[in-house]
Amino acid sequence: MCPRTTEPARISVELKRALEFYHGTVEDLIRELIRVLGVNETDRRALEIVLLQDEKATTPKILAERLGLTAAGVTIMLNRLEKQGYIARSLHPTDRRRVIVMATELAAHRIQELVVPMIVESYKMLLSSYNSAELDIIADFLKRAGELQQIHRERLREVDPYSKP
């Protein structure tokens, strides 16, 4: 049996492996979703942002900030998504200088058909596997991990790309 002092080290190794496994499976799942939807990763993420905005209007500026794109890059991306029938653009009802980006019924239907069953299955599994206190800890962990990812993303945005060899 291992001495008690190694328990935090053991847990750290298990957590690292579990996070690596989780991140890999998420990337694999996203890659398949991209394939089925016929989009690239940036377009998929933009579509996700638009669909999750609920009642708040998404604008090209919001997408540029969230995705780290230029205004021209967002325009090109929105043109692709609009051509595929996934988004529609319209003028803001009170400020005609602003453009609002909305998901189409086609996008909502396809995401509903593909993703919602997976989410429902995941929640059922988690709710049947953990008690309320454990779920609170898991939710807190995921929230903190997400906040750290945002911090890391902002740090990386400040780093110049490596030069080509």
mmCIF file of N, CA and C in Angstrom, residues 17-153:
data_model
loop_
_atom_site.group_PDB
_atom_site.id
_atom_site.type_symbol
_atom_site.label_atom_id
_atom_site.label_comp_id
_atom_site.label_asym_id
_atom_site.label_seq_id
_atom_site.Cartn_x
_atom_site.Cartn_y
_atom_site.Cartn_z
ATOM 1 N N ARG A 17 -4.949 12.401 -16.371
ATOM 2 C CA ARG A 17 -5.337 11.400 -17.377
ATOM 3 C C ARG A 17 -6.810 11.538 -17.762
ATOM 4 N N ALA A 18 -7.658 11.758 -16.763
ATOM 5 C CA ALA A 18 -9.095 11.887 -17.033
ATOM 6 C C ALA A 18 -9.370 13.122 -17.894
ATOM 7 N N LEU A 19 -8.704 14.237 -17.590
ATOM 8 C CA LEU A 19 -8.908 15.455 -18.386
ATOM 9 C C LEU A 19 -8.381 15.277 -19.808
ATOM 10 N N GLU A 20 -7.235 14.633 -19.953
ATOM 11 C CA GLU A 20 -6.698 14.376 -21.292
ATOM 12 C C GLU A 20 -7.664 13.501 -22.092
ATOM 13 N N PHE A 21 -8.186 12.465 -21.444
ATOM 14 C CA PHE A 21 -9.151 11.584 -22.098
ATOM 15 C C PHE A 21 -10.404 12.367 -22.488
ATOM 16 N N TYR A 22 -10.917 13.167 -21.557
ATOM 17 C CA TYR A 22 -12.127 13.946 -21.816
ATOM 18 C C TYR A 22 -11.915 14.923 -22.972
ATOM 19 N N HIS A 23 -10.814 15.682 -22.925
ATOM 20 C CA HIS A 23 -10.545 16.648 -23.999
ATOM 21 C C HIS A 23 -10.426 15.946 -25.350
ATOM 22 N N GLY A 24 -9.762 14.814 -25.375
ATOM 23 C CA GLY A 24 -9.625 14.065 -26.623
ATOM 24 C C GLY A 24 -10.963 13.608 -27.163
ATOM 25 N N THR A 25 -11.830 13.102 -26.274
ATOM 26 C CA THR A 25 -13.133 12.626 -26.738
ATOM 27 C C THR A 25 -14.016 13.779 -27.199
ATOM 28 N N VAL A 26 -13.905 14.928 -26.538
ATOM 29 C CA VAL A 26 -14.668 16.106 -26.977
ATOM 30 C C VAL A 26 -14.197 16.535 -28.365
ATOM 31 N N GLU A 27 -12.875 16.573 -28.561
ATOM 32 C CA GLU A 27 -12.353 16.947 -29.880
ATOM 33 C C GLU A 27 -12.815 15.969 -30.950
ATOM 34 N N ASP A 28 -12.805 14.667 -30.631
ATOM 35 C CA ASP A 28 -13.267 13.656 -31.587
ATOM 36 C C ASP A 28 -14.749 13.853 -31.914
ATOM 37 N N LEU A 29 -15.550 14.119 -30.902
ATOM 38 C CA LEU A 29 -16.981 14.335 -31.096
ATOM 39 C C LEU A 29 -17.225 15.577 -31.960
ATOM 40 N N ILE A 30 -16.509 16.644 -31.671
ATOM 41 C CA ILE A 30 -16.657 17.879 -32.447
ATOM 42 C C ILE A 30 -16.237 17.650 -33.896
ATOM 43 N N ARG A 31 -15.160 16.908 -34.102
ATOM 44 C CA ARG A 31 -14.709 16.617 -35.460
ATOM 45 C C ARG A 31 -15.806 15.891 -36.256
ATOM 46 N N GLU A 32 -16.498 14.958 -35.603
ATOM 47 C CA GLU A 32 -17.583 14.246 -36.287
ATOM 48 C C GLU A 32 -18.782 15.155 -36.535
ATOM 49 N N LEU A 33 -19.070 16.028 -35.583
ATOM 50 C CA LEU A 33 -20.166 16.986 -35.771
ATOM 51 C C LEU A 33 -19.859 17.911 -36.944
ATOM 52 N N ILE A 34 -18.616 18.359 -37.034
ATOM 53 C CA ILE A 34 -18.180 19.207 -38.148
ATOM 54 C C ILE A 34 -18.378 18.476 -39.472
ATOM 55 N N ARG A 35 -17.990 17.212 -39.490
ATOM 56 C CA ARG A 35 -18.126 16.410 -40.710
ATOM 57 C C ARG A 35 -19.588 16.309 -41.132
ATOM 58 N N VAL A 36 -20.457 15.999 -40.166
ATOM 59 C CA VAL A 36 -21.875 15.808 -40.487
ATOM 60 C C VAL A 36 -22.519 17.131 -40.918
ATOM 61 N N LEU A 37 -22.180 18.219 -40.260
ATOM 62 C CA LEU A 37 -22.765 19.519 -40.604
ATOM 63 C C LEU A 37 -22.160 20.122 -41.868
ATOM 64 N N GLY A 38 -20.970 19.673 -42.243
ATOM 65 C CA GLY A 38 -20.320 20.201 -43.438
ATOM 66 C C GLY A 38 -19.732 21.581 -43.240
ATOM 67 N N VAL A 39 -19.215 21.839 -42.031
ATOM 68 C CA VAL A 39 -18.613 23.138 -41.713
ATOM 69 C C VAL A 39 -17.184 22.914 -41.223
ATOM 70 N N ASN A 40 -16.462 24.005 -41.005
ATOM 71 C CA ASN A 40 -15.151 23.882 -40.371
ATOM 72 C C ASN A 40 -15.286 24.225 -38.885
ATOM 73 N N GLU A 41 -14.207 24.115 -38.128
ATOM 74 C CA GLU A 41 -14.276 24.316 -36.670
ATOM 75 C C GLU A 41 -14.704 25.734 -36.304
ATOM 76 N N THR A 42 -14.171 26.727 -36.975
ATOM 77 C CA THR A 42 -14.541 28.112 -36.659
ATOM 78 C C THR A 42 -16.021 28.349 -36.945
ATOM 79 N N ASP A 43 -16.504 27.848 -38.068
ATOM 80 C CA ASP A 43 -17.917 28.008 -38.416
ATOM 81 C C ASP A 43 -18.804 27.289 -37.404
ATOM 82 N N ARG A 44 -18.387 26.100 -36.962
ATOM 83 C CA ARG A 44 -19.157 25.354 -35.968
ATOM 84 C C ARG A 44 -19.236 26.125 -34.662
ATOM 85 N N ARG A 45 -18.111 26.682 -34.253
ATOM 86 C CA ARG A 45 -18.090 27.434 -32.992
ATOM 87 C C ARG A 45 -18.954 28.687 -33.116
ATOM 88 N N ALA A 46 -18.903 29.348 -34.241
ATOM 89 C CA ALA A 46 -19.749 30.535 -34.457
ATOM 90 C C ALA A 46 -21.224 30.151 -34.400
ATOM 91 N N LEU A 47 -21.565 29.049 -35.028
ATOM 92 C CA LEU A 47 -22.943 28.577 -35.009
ATOM 93 C C LEU A 47 -23.377 28.255 -33.587
ATOM 94 N N GLU A 48 -22.483 27.650 -32.820
ATOM 95 C CA GLU A 48 -22.776 27.361 -31.414
ATOM 96 C C GLU A 48 -23.041 28.650 -30.634
ATOM 97 N N ILE A 49 -22.210 29.643 -30.838
ATOM 98 C CA ILE A 49 -22.377 30.931 -30.145
ATOM 99 C C ILE A 49 -23.725 31.541 -30.509
ATOM 100 N N VAL A 50 -24.055 31.552 -31.791
ATOM 101 C CA VAL A 50 -25.324 32.126 -32.242
ATOM 102 C C VAL A 50 -26.499 31.373 -31.627
ATOM 103 N N LEU A 51 -26.432 30.049 -31.625
ATOM 104 C CA LEU A 51 -27.536 29.245 -31.093
ATOM 105 C C LEU A 51 -27.682 29.391 -29.578
ATOM 106 N N LEU A 52 -26.588 29.633 -28.871
ATOM 107 C CA LEU A 52 -26.647 29.723 -27.410
ATOM 108 C C LEU A 52 -26.932 31.127 -26.892
ATOM 109 N N GLN A 53 -27.045 32.095 -27.775
ATOM 110 C CA GLN A 53 -27.271 33.475 -27.344
ATOM 111 C C GLN A 53 -28.656 33.687 -26.746
ATOM 112 N N ASP A 54 -29.562 32.736 -26.908
ATOM 113 C CA ASP A 54 -30.928 32.848 -26.410
ATOM 114 C C ASP A 54 -31.580 34.104 -26.946
ATOM 115 N N GLU A 55 -31.943 35.026 -26.046
ATOM 116 C CA GLU A 55 -32.682 36.213 -26.472
ATOM 117 C C GLU A 55 -31.765 37.371 -26.842
ATOM 118 N N LYS A 56 -30.488 37.280 -26.454
ATOM 119 C CA LYS A 56 -29.556 38.341 -26.804
ATOM 120 C C LYS A 56 -29.183 38.214 -28.270
ATOM 121 N N ALA A 57 -29.114 39.346 -28.931
ATOM 122 C CA ALA A 57 -28.755 39.336 -30.341
ATOM 123 C C ALA A 57 -27.251 39.139 -30.496
ATOM 124 N N THR A 58 -26.888 38.317 -31.460
ATOM 125 C CA THR A 58 -25.482 38.140 -31.792
ATOM 126 C C THR A 58 -25.160 39.082 -32.936
ATOM 127 N N THR A 59 -24.015 39.707 -32.836
ATOM 128 C CA THR A 59 -23.568 40.608 -33.898
ATOM 129 C C THR A 59 -22.236 40.102 -34.448
ATOM 130 N N PRO A 60 -21.857 40.550 -35.633
ATOM 131 C CA PRO A 60 -20.537 40.193 -36.149
ATOM 132 C C PRO A 60 -19.416 40.609 -35.191
ATOM 133 N N LYS A 61 -19.599 41.726 -34.516
ATOM 134 C CA LYS A 61 -18.570 42.188 -33.571
ATOM 135 C C LYS A 61 -18.408 41.203 -32.414
ATOM 136 N N ILE A 62 -19.519 40.702 -31.871
ATOM 137 C CA ILE A 62 -19.462 39.716 -30.787
ATOM 138 C C ILE A 62 -18.742 38.468 -31.268
ATOM 139 N N LEU A 63 -19.069 38.016 -32.469
ATOM 140 C CA LEU A 63 -18.424 36.824 -33.014
ATOM 141 C C LEU A 63 -16.925 37.057 -33.214
ATOM 142 N N ALA A 64 -16.557 38.225 -33.709
ATOM 143 C CA ALA A 64 -15.138 38.534 -33.906
ATOM 144 C C ALA A 64 -14.386 38.473 -32.580
ATOM 145 N N GLU A 65 -14.968 39.069 -31.540
ATOM 146 C CA GLU A 65 -14.322 39.062 -30.225
ATOM 147 C C GLU A 65 -14.203 37.654 -29.668
ATOM 148 N N ARG A 66 -15.277 36.896 -29.734
ATOM 149 C CA ARG A 66 -15.282 35.533 -29.172
ATOM 150 C C ARG A 66 -14.350 34.585 -29.919
ATOM 151 N N LEU A 67 -14.272 34.764 -31.240
ATOM 152 C CA LEU A 67 -13.499 33.844 -32.066
ATOM 153 C C LEU A 67 -12.091 34.334 -32.382
ATOM 154 N N GLY A 68 -11.801 35.575 -32.000
ATOM 155 C CA GLY A 68 -10.473 36.122 -32.290
ATOM 156 C C GLY A 68 -10.251 36.374 -33.765
ATOM 157 N N LEU A 69 -11.309 36.789 -34.457
ATOM 158 C CA LEU A 69 -11.230 37.039 -35.894
ATOM 159 C C LEU A 69 -11.287 38.531 -36.192
ATOM 160 N N THR A 70 -10.833 38.885 -37.380
ATOM 161 C CA THR A 70 -10.981 40.258 -37.843
ATOM 162 C C THR A 70 -12.394 40.443 -38.379
ATOM 163 N N ALA A 71 -12.769 41.681 -38.617
ATOM 164 C CA ALA A 71 -14.086 41.959 -39.200
ATOM 165 C C ALA A 71 -14.213 41.279 -40.561
ATOM 166 N N ALA A 72 -13.160 41.319 -41.352
ATOM 167 C CA ALA A 72 -13.193 40.679 -42.675
ATOM 168 C C ALA A 72 -13.325 39.163 -42.533
ATOM 169 N N GLY A 73 -12.623 38.594 -41.567
ATOM 170 C CA GLY A 73 -12.704 37.153 -41.329
ATOM 171 C C GLY A 73 -14.106 36.719 -40.936
ATOM 172 N N VAL A 74 -14.765 37.515 -40.094
ATOM 173 C CA VAL A 74 -16.140 37.210 -39.683
ATOM 174 C C VAL A 74 -17.077 37.311 -40.878
ATOM 175 N N THR A 75 -16.889 38.309 -41.703
ATOM 176 C CA THR A 75 -17.745 38.460 -42.885
ATOM 177 C C THR A 75 -17.622 37.247 -43.799
ATOM 178 N N ILE A 76 -16.413 36.786 -44.039
ATOM 179 C CA ILE A 76 -16.196 35.608 -44.890
ATOM 180 C C ILE A 76 -16.863 34.380 -44.267
ATOM 181 N N MET A 77 -16.692 34.221 -42.957
ATOM 182 C CA MET A 77 -17.293 33.087 -42.253
ATOM 183 C C MET A 77 -18.820 33.148 -42.330
ATOM 184 N N LEU A 78 -19.393 34.313 -42.087
ATOM 185 C CA LEU A 78 -20.848 34.460 -42.139
ATOM 186 C C LEU A 78 -21.375 34.213 -43.554
ATOM 187 N N ASN A 79 -20.616 34.623 -44.551
ATOM 188 C CA ASN A 79 -21.019 34.338 -45.934
ATOM 189 C C ASN A 79 -21.110 32.829 -46.160
ATOM 190 N N ARG A 80 -20.126 32.080 -45.642
ATOM 191 C CA ARG A 80 -20.149 30.615 -45.790
ATOM 192 C C ARG A 80 -21.359 30.017 -45.083
ATOM 193 N N LEU A 81 -21.589 30.445 -43.833
ATOM 194 C CA LEU A 81 -22.706 29.891 -43.053
ATOM 195 C C LEU A 81 -24.057 30.261 -43.664
ATOM 196 N N GLU A 82 -24.137 31.467 -44.209
ATOM 197 C CA GLU A 82 -25.383 31.895 -44.854
ATOM 198 C C GLU A 82 -25.629 31.084 -46.133
ATOM 199 N N LYS A 83 -24.569 30.844 -46.895
ATOM 200 C CA LYS A 83 -24.681 30.060 -48.131
ATOM 201 C C LYS A 83 -25.158 28.633 -47.821
ATOM 202 N N GLN A 84 -24.751 28.085 -46.666
ATOM 203 C CA GLN A 84 -25.171 26.738 -46.270
ATOM 204 C C GLN A 84 -26.564 26.720 -45.651
ATOM 205 N N GLY A 85 -27.127 27.909 -45.414
ATOM 206 C CA GLY A 85 -28.464 27.988 -44.852
ATOM 207 C C GLY A 85 -28.507 27.916 -43.333
ATOM 208 N N TYR A 86 -27.357 28.097 -42.674
ATOM 209 C CA TYR A 86 -27.294 27.975 -41.211
ATOM 210 C C TYR A 86 -27.534 29.283 -40.462
ATOM 211 N N ILE A 87 -27.260 30.406 -41.091
ATOM 212 C CA ILE A 87 -27.503 31.691 -40.426
ATOM 213 C C ILE A 87 -28.198 32.641 -41.387
ATOM 214 N N ALA A 88 -28.807 33.667 -40.790
ATOM 215 C CA ALA A 88 -29.394 34.775 -41.554
ATOM 216 C C ALA A 88 -28.959 36.064 -40.883
ATOM 217 N N ARG A 89 -28.729 37.081 -41.673
ATOM 218 C CA ARG A 89 -28.364 38.396 -41.148
ATOM 219 C C ARG A 89 -29.499 39.360 -41.431
ATOM 220 N N SER A 90 -29.721 40.253 -40.475
ATOM 221 C CA SER A 90 -30.719 41.296 -40.681
ATOM 222 C C SER A 90 -30.264 42.556 -39.955
ATOM 223 N N LEU A 91 -30.875 43.661 -40.328
ATOM 224 C CA LEU A 91 -30.547 44.913 -39.652
ATOM 225 C C LEU A 91 -31.220 44.940 -38.287
ATOM 226 N N HIS A 92 -30.544 45.541 -37.320
ATOM 227 C CA HIS A 92 -31.093 45.687 -35.970
ATOM 228 C C HIS A 92 -32.371 46.516 -36.061
ATOM 229 N N PRO A 93 -33.423 46.139 -35.325
ATOM 230 C CA PRO A 93 -34.708 46.847 -35.459
ATOM 231 C C PRO A 93 -34.671 48.318 -35.042
ATOM 232 N N THR A 94 -33.796 48.689 -34.089
ATOM 233 C CA THR A 94 -33.772 50.086 -33.645
ATOM 234 C C THR A 94 -32.516 50.832 -34.083
ATOM 235 N N ASP A 95 -31.453 50.112 -34.396
ATOM 236 C CA ASP A 95 -30.208 50.735 -34.848
ATOM 237 C C ASP A 95 -29.855 50.136 -36.205
ATOM 238 N N ARG A 96 -30.284 50.789 -37.260
ATOM 239 C CA ARG A 96 -30.147 50.249 -38.608
ATOM 240 C C ARG A 96 -28.685 50.143 -39.058
ATOM 241 N N ARG A 97 -27.752 50.669 -38.271
ATOM 242 C CA ARG A 97 -26.336 50.548 -38.624
ATOM 243 C C ARG A 97 -25.772 49.204 -38.184
ATOM 244 N N ARG A 98 -26.462 48.529 -37.279
ATOM 245 C CA ARG A 98 -25.977 47.254 -36.741
ATOM 246 C C ARG A 98 -26.635 46.075 -37.442
ATOM 247 N N VAL A 99 -25.874 44.992 -37.546
ATOM 248 C CA VAL A 99 -26.369 43.753 -38.141
ATOM 249 C C VAL A 99 -26.533 42.720 -37.036
ATOM 250 N N ILE A 100 -27.611 41.973 -37.110
ATOM 251 C CA ILE A 100 -27.872 40.888 -36.167
ATOM 252 C C ILE A 100 -27.716 39.572 -36.915
ATOM 253 N N VAL A 101 -27.069 38.622 -36.255
ATOM 254 C CA VAL A 101 -26.879 37.291 -36.834
ATOM 255 C C VAL A 101 -27.777 36.318 -36.079
ATOM 256 N N MET A 102 -28.579 35.563 -36.815
ATOM 257 C CA MET A 102 -29.491 34.590 -36.193
ATOM 258 C C MET A 102 -29.313 33.233 -36.847
ATOM 259 N N ALA A 103 -29.505 32.184 -36.054
ATOM 260 C CA ALA A 103 -29.506 30.835 -36.609
ATOM 261 C C ALA A 103 -30.822 30.615 -37.341
ATOM 262 N N THR A 104 -30.771 29.864 -38.405
ATOM 263 C CA THR A 104 -31.985 29.542 -39.162
ATOM 264 C C THR A 104 -32.673 28.327 -38.548
ATOM 265 N N GLU A 105 -33.872 28.073 -39.023
ATOM 266 C CA GLU A 105 -34.600 26.871 -38.603
ATOM 267 C C GLU A 105 -33.825 25.609 -38.974
ATOM 268 N N LEU A 106 -33.164 25.643 -40.127
ATOM 269 C CA LEU A 106 -32.362 24.501 -40.556
ATOM 270 C C LEU A 106 -31.269 24.199 -39.534
ATOM 271 N N ALA A 107 -30.553 25.225 -39.103
ATOM 272 C CA ALA A 107 -29.488 25.029 -38.115
ATOM 273 C C ALA A 107 -30.058 24.508 -36.809
ATOM 274 N N ALA A 108 -31.130 25.127 -36.342
ATOM 275 C CA ALA A 108 -31.747 24.701 -35.081
ATOM 276 C C ALA A 108 -32.223 23.255 -35.182
ATOM 277 N N HIS A 109 -32.818 22.892 -36.307
ATOM 278 C CA HIS A 109 -33.319 21.529 -36.493
ATOM 279 C C HIS A 109 -32.176 20.513 -36.491
ATOM 280 N N ARG A 110 -31.113 20.828 -37.217
ATOM 281 C CA ARG A 110 -29.998 19.878 -37.296
ATOM 282 C C ARG A 110 -29.301 19.703 -35.951
ATOM 283 N N ILE A 111 -29.127 20.790 -35.225
ATOM 284 C CA ILE A 111 -28.501 20.689 -33.901
ATOM 285 C C ILE A 111 -29.426 19.938 -32.955
ATOM 286 N N GLN A 112 -30.710 20.232 -33.018
ATOM 287 C CA GLN A 112 -31.705 19.528 -32.193
ATOM 288 C C GLN A 112 -31.640 18.025 -32.468
ATOM 289 N N GLU A 113 -31.562 17.675 -33.722
ATOM 290 C CA GLU A 113 -31.548 16.273 -34.136
ATOM 291 C C GLU A 113 -30.247 15.562 -33.742
ATOM 292 N N LEU A 114 -29.114 16.257 -33.866
ATOM 293 C CA LEU A 114 -27.815 15.635 -33.615
ATOM 294 C C LEU A 114 -27.353 15.726 -32.167
ATOM 295 N N VAL A 115 -27.464 16.901 -31.576
ATOM 296 C CA VAL A 115 -26.810 17.164 -30.296
ATOM 297 C C VAL A 115 -27.718 16.942 -29.092
ATOM 298 N N VAL A 116 -28.954 17.354 -29.175
ATOM 299 C CA VAL A 116 -29.841 17.269 -28.010
ATOM 300 C C VAL A 116 -29.953 15.844 -27.461
ATOM 301 N N PRO A 117 -30.105 14.820 -28.306
ATOM 302 C CA PRO A 117 -30.160 13.459 -27.731
ATOM 303 C C PRO A 117 -28.899 13.092 -26.940
ATOM 304 N N MET A 118 -27.737 13.565 -27.398
ATOM 305 C CA MET A 118 -26.494 13.286 -26.668
ATOM 306 C C MET A 118 -26.484 13.996 -25.318
ATOM 307 N N ILE A 119 -26.974 15.223 -25.289
ATOM 308 C CA ILE A 119 -27.018 15.982 -24.038
ATOM 309 C C ILE A 119 -27.969 15.310 -23.060
ATOM 310 N N VAL A 120 -29.130 14.916 -23.537
ATOM 311 C CA VAL A 120 -30.114 14.241 -22.679
ATOM 312 C C VAL A 120 -29.525 12.957 -22.105
ATOM 313 N N GLU A 121 -28.873 12.173 -22.956
ATOM 314 C CA GLU A 121 -28.254 10.925 -22.502
ATOM 315 C C GLU A 121 -27.166 11.199 -21.456
ATOM 316 N N SER A 122 -26.374 12.240 -21.679
ATOM 317 C CA SER A 122 -25.308 12.595 -20.732
ATOM 318 C C SER A 122 -25.884 12.985 -19.375
ATOM 319 N N TYR A 123 -26.913 13.827 -19.381
ATOM 320 C CA TYR A 123 -27.527 14.242 -18.121
ATOM 321 C C TYR A 123 -28.131 13.063 -17.381
ATOM 322 N N LYS A 124 -28.790 12.177 -18.102
ATOM 323 C CA LYS A 124 -29.374 10.999 -17.450
ATOM 324 C C LYS A 124 -28.288 10.169 -16.779
ATOM 325 N N MET A 125 -27.181 9.952 -17.489
ATOM 326 C CA MET A 125 -26.086 9.164 -16.936
ATOM 327 C C MET A 125 -25.492 9.845 -15.703
ATOM 328 N N LEU A 126 -25.231 11.134 -15.814
ATOM 329 C CA LEU A 126 -24.627 11.846 -14.684
ATOM 330 C C LEU A 126 -25.562 11.887 -13.483
ATOM 331 N N LEU A 127 -26.836 12.176 -13.736
ATOM 332 C CA LEU A 127 -27.788 12.271 -12.628
ATOM 333 C C LEU A 127 -28.003 10.931 -11.934
ATOM 334 N N SER A 128 -27.842 9.841 -12.661
ATOM 335 C CA SER A 128 -28.021 8.527 -12.042
ATOM 336 C C SER A 128 -26.734 8.020 -11.395
ATOM 337 N N SER A 129 -25.603 8.650 -11.695
ATOM 338 C CA SER A 129 -24.318 8.178 -11.179
ATOM 339 C C SER A 129 -23.810 8.953 -9.970
ATOM 340 N N TYR A 130 -24.312 10.167 -9.766
ATOM 341 C CA TYR A 130 -23.791 11.036 -8.708
ATOM 342 C C TYR A 130 -24.928 11.618 -7.888
ATOM 343 N N ASN A 131 -24.643 11.879 -6.605
ATOM 344 C CA ASN A 131 -25.647 12.526 -5.768
ATOM 345 C C ASN A 131 -25.547 14.049 -5.941
ATOM 346 N N SER A 132 -26.446 14.780 -5.321
ATOM 347 C CA SER A 132 -26.509 16.238 -5.491
ATOM 348 C C SER A 132 -25.222 16.935 -5.078
ATOM 349 N N ALA A 133 -24.640 16.518 -3.961
ATOM 350 C CA ALA A 133 -23.407 17.143 -3.477
ATOM 351 C C ALA A 133 -22.267 16.904 -4.478
ATOM 352 N N GLU A 134 -22.190 15.696 -5.008
ATOM 353 C CA GLU A 134 -21.148 15.393 -5.994
ATOM 354 C C GLU A 134 -21.359 16.186 -7.276
ATOM 355 N N LEU A 135 -22.611 16.309 -7.707
ATOM 356 C CA LEU A 135 -22.906 17.091 -8.907
ATOM 357 C C LEU A 135 -22.553 18.566 -8.711
ATOM 358 N N ASP A 136 -22.768 19.090 -7.496
ATOM 359 C CA ASP A 136 -22.369 20.470 -7.200
ATOM 360 C C ASP A 136 -20.862 20.639 -7.350
ATOM 361 N N ILE A 137 -20.095 19.664 -6.861
ATOM 362 C CA ILE A 137 -18.634 19.725 -6.965
ATOM 363 C C ILE A 137 -18.210 19.630 -8.431
ATOM 364 N N ILE A 138 -18.828 18.728 -9.176
ATOM 365 C CA ILE A 138 -18.502 18.579 -10.596
ATOM 366 C C ILE A 138 -18.815 19.874 -11.343
ATOM 367 N N ALA A 139 -19.978 20.459 -11.078
ATOM 368 C CA ALA A 139 -20.363 21.710 -11.745
ATOM 369 C C ALA A 139 -19.377 22.824 -11.396
ATOM 370 N N ASP A 140 -18.969 22.906 -10.136
ATOM 371 C CA ASP A 140 -17.996 23.915 -9.716
ATOM 372 C C ASP A 140 -16.656 23.697 -10.416
ATOM 373 N N PHE A 141 -16.221 22.443 -10.472
ATOM 374 C CA PHE A 141 -14.961 22.120 -11.143
ATOM 375 C C PHE A 141 -15.013 22.531 -12.607
ATOM 376 N N LEU A 142 -16.090 22.171 -13.306
ATOM 377 C CA LEU A 142 -16.198 22.501 -14.720
ATOM 378 C C LEU A 142 -16.252 24.008 -14.949
ATOM 379 N N LYS A 143 -16.946 24.726 -14.071
ATOM 380 C CA LYS A 143 -17.015 26.190 -14.194
ATOM 381 C C LYS A 143 -15.622 26.795 -14.022
ATOM 382 N N ARG A 144 -14.908 26.342 -12.989
ATOM 383 C CA ARG A 144 -13.555 26.874 -12.750
ATOM 384 C C ARG A 144 -12.602 26.491 -13.879
ATOM 385 N N ALA A 145 -12.716 25.268 -14.376
ATOM 386 C CA ALA A 145 -11.866 24.834 -15.481
ATOM 387 C C ALA A 145 -12.153 25.682 -16.723
ATOM 388 N N GLY A 146 -13.425 25.967 -16.985
ATOM 389 C CA GLY A 146 -13.786 26.821 -18.111
ATOM 390 C C GLY A 146 -13.240 28.231 -17.964
ATOM 391 N N GLU A 147 -13.303 28.774 -16.745
ATOM 392 C CA GLU A 147 -12.760 30.114 -16.493
ATOM 393 C C GLU A 147 -11.254 30.129 -16.733
ATOM 394 N N LEU A 148 -10.569 29.071 -16.312
ATOM 395 C CA LEU A 148 -9.127 28.975 -16.574
ATOM 396 C C LEU A 148 -8.848 28.899 -18.070
ATOM 397 N N GLN A 149 -9.658 28.163 -18.806
ATOM 398 C CA GLN A 149 -9.471 28.068 -20.248
ATOM 399 C C GLN A 149 -9.616 29.446 -20.898
ATOM 400 N N GLN A 150 -10.566 30.255 -20.406
ATOM 401 C CA GLN A 150 -10.730 31.605 -20.943
ATOM 402 C C GLN A 150 -9.494 32.458 -20.665
ATOM 403 N N ILE A 151 -8.941 32.327 -19.468
ATOM 404 C CA ILE A 151 -7.719 33.061 -19.109
ATOM 405 C C ILE A 151 -6.570 32.635 -20.021
ATOM 406 N N HIS A 152 -6.416 31.323 -20.203
ATOM 407 C CA HIS A 152 -5.349 30.816 -21.065
ATOM 408 C C HIS A 152 -5.521 31.289 -22.510
ATOM 409 N N ARG A 153 -6.780 31.290 -22.995
ATOM 410 C CA ARG A 153 -7.042 31.761 -24.354
ATOM 411 C C ARG A 153 -6.610 33.215 -24.509
#
